[in-house]
CSV table of C-alpha atoms in Angstrom, one decimal:
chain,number,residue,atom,x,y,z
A,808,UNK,CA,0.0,0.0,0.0
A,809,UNK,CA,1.5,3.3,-0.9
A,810,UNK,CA,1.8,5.4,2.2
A,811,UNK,CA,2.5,8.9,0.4
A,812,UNK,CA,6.1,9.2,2.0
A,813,UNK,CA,4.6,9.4,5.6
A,814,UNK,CA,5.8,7.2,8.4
A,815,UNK,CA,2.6,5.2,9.7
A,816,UNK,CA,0.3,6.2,7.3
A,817,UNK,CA,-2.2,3.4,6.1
A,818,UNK,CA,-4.7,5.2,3.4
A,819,UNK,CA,-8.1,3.0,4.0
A,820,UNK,CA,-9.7,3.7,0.7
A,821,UNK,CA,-13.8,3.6,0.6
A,822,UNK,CA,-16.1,4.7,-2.1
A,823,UNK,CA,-19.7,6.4,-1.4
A,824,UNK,CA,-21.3,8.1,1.3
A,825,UNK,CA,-23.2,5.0,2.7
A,826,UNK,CA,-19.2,3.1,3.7
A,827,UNK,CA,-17.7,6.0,4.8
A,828,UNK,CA,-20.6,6.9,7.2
A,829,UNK,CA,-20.4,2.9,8.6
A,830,UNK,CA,-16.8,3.4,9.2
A,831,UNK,CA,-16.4,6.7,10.2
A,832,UNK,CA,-19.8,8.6,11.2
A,833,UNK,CA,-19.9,7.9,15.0
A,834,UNK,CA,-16.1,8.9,14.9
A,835,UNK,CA,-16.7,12.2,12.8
A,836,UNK,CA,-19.9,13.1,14.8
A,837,UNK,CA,-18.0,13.1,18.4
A,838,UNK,CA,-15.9,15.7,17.0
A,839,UNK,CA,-18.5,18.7,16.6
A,840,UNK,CA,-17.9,21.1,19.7
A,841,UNK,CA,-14.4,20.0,19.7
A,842,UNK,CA,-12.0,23.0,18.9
A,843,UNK,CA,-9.5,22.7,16.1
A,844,UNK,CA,-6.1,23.6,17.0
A,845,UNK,CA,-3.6,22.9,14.6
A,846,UNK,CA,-4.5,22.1,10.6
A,847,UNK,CA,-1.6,20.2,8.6
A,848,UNK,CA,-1.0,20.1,5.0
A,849,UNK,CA,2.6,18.8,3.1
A,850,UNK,CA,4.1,21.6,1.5
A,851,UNK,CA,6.2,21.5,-1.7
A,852,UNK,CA,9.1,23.4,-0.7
A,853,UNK,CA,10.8,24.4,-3.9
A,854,UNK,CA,7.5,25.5,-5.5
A,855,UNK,CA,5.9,27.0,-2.4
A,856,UNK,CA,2.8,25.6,-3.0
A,857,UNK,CA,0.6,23.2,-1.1
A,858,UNK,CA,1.0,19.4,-2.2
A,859,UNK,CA,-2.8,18.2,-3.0
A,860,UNK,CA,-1.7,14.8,-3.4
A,861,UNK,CA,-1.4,13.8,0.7
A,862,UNK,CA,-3.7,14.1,3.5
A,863,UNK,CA,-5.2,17.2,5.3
A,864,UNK,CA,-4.6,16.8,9.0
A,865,UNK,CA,-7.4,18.4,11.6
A,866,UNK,CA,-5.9,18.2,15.2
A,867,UNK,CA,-9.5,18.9,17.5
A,868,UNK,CA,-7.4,18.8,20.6
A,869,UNK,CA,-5.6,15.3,20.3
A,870,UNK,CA,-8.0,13.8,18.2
A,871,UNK,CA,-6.4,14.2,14.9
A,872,UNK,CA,-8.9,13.4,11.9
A,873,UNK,CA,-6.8,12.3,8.6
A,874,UNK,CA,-8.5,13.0,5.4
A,875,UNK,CA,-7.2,12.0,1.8
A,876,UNK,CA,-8.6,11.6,-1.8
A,877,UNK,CA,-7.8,9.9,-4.6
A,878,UNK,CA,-8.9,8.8,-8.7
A,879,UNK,CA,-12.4,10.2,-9.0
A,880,UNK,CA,-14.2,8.8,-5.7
A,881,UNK,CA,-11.7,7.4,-3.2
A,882,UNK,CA,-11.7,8.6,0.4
A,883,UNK,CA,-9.1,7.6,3.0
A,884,UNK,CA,-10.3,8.8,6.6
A,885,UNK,CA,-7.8,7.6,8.9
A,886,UNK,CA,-7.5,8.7,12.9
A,887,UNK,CA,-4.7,9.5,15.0
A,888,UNK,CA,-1.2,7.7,12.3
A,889,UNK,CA,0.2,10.8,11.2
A,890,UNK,CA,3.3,12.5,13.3
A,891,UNK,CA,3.2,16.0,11.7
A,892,UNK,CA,6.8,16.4,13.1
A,893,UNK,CA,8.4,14.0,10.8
A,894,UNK,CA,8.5,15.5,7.3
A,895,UNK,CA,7.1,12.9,4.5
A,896,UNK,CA,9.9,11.6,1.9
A,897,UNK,CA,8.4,10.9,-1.2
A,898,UNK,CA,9.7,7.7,-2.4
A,899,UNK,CA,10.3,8.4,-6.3
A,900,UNK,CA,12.4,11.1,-6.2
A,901,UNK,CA,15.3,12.5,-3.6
A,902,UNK,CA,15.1,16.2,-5.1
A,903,UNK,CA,11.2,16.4,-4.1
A,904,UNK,CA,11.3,18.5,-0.6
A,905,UNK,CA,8.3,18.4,1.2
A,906,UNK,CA,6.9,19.8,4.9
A,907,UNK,CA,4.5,19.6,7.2
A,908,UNK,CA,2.8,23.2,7.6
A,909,UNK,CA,0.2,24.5,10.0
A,910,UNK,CA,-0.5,28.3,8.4
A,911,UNK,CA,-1.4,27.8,4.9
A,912,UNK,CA,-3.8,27.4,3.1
A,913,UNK,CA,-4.8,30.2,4.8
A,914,UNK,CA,-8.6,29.0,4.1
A,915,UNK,CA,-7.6,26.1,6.3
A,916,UNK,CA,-5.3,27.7,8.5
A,917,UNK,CA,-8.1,30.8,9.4
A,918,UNK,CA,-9.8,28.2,10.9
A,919,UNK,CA,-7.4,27.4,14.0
A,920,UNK,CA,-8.5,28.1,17.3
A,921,UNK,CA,-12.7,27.7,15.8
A,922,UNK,CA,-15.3,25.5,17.7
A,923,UNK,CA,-16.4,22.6,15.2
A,924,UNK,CA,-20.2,23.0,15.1
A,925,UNK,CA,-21.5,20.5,12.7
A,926,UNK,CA,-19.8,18.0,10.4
A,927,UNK,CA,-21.8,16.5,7.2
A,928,UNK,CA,-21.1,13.7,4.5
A,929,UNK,CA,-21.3,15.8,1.1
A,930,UNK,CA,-22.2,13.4,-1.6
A,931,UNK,CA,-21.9,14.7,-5.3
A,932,UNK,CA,-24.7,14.7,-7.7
A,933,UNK,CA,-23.6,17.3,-10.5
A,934,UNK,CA,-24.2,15.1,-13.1
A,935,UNK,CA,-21.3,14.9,-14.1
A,936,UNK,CA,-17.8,12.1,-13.6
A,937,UNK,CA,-17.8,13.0,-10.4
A,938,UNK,CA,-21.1,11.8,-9.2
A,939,UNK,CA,-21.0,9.9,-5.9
A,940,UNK,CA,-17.7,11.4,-4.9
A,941,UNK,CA,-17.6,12.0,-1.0
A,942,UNK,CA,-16.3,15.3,0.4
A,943,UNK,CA,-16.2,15.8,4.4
A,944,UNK,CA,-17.9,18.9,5.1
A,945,UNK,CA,-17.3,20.6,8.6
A,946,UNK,CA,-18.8,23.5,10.0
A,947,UNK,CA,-17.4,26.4,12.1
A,948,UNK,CA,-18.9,29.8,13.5
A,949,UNK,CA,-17.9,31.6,10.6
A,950,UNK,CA,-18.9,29.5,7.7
A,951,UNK,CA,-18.2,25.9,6.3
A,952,UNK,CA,-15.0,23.9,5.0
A,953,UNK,CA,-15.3,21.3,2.4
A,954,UNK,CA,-12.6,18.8,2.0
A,955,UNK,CA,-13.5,17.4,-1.6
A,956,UNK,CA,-12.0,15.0,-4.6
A,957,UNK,CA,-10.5,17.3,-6.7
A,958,UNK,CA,-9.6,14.7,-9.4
A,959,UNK,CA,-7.1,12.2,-8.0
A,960,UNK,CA,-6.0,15.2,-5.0
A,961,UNK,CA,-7.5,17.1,-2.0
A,962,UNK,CA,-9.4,20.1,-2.7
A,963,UNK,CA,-10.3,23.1,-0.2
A,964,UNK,CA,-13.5,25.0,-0.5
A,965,UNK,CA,-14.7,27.4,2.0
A,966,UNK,CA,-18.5,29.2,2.3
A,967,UNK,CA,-21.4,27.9,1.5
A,968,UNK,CA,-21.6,24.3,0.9
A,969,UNK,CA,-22.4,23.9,-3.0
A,970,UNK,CA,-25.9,22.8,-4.3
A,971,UNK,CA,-24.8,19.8,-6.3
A,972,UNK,CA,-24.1,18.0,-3.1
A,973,UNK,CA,-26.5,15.8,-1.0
A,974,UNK,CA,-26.2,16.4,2.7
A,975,UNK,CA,-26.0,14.1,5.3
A,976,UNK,CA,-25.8,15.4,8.5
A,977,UNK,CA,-23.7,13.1,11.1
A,978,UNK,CA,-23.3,15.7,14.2
């Protein structure tokens, strides 16, 4: 299993809302009124950019939620593997620098320090390739974060959850 370079790490891939809320919802639920104090994402450090293609990483107080997607409807939730202190090495290439970091995207990293108030399953139904895709969607006082498939890498969305998703509501 391909661990994305990070120590640990042990992607559990599911497909559609129905799996990932058997696995996952209690777990997910239990985190709304739980603060989030300290969101991770791997850095590229020779572009400066973030590096899509690993997991987010939500600390709420020492329960650290692990989310990751992949091809067009693959989603890893995984609890709790990730030491954010060890920087990932990505196994094809020496040159390829990467970082742990805690203050960007600075839609994620606004977000530090916010009481989680609700957490959804957001289920696609655009019509389009992408229908059935699963994107975590989590609420906070000043509007909601979507953690989405952005074709075979993580994608970050903030505001109003969009209308081509069907909501289910874990907590």
């Amino acid at each position: 299993m391909f661990d994305f370079g990070i120590d640990g790490y042990q992607p559990r891939w599911l497909n559609g809302e129905d799996s990932v809320a058997k696995h996952h919802g209690g777990r997910l639920a239990r985190l709304v009124g739980r603060t989030l104090t300290g969101p991770w994402v791997v850095w590229d450090t020779a572009h400066d950019e973030w590096f899509a293609d690993c997991p987010v990483v939500l600390d709420f107080a020492g329960e650290r939620l692990e989310v990751n997607h992949q091809k067009f409807d693959d989603l890893s939730i995984t609890w709790n593997s990730i030491d954010v202190t060890r920087p990932p090495a990505w196994p094809t290439s020496d040159d390829f620098r990467l970082a742990w970091r805690d203050d960007v995207p600075a839609v994620l990293a606004a977000r530090r320090g916010q009481r989680l108030e609700a957490v959804e399953l957001l289920e696609w139904a655009g019509g389009d390739l992408a229908d059935g895709s699963v994107a975590v969607g989590l609420c906070f006082p000043d509007g909601w974060l979507t953690l989405y498939n952005a074709l075979d890498e993580n994608g970050l969305a903030f505001g109003q959850v969009e209308p081509e998703y069907r909501r289910h509501r874990l907590g």
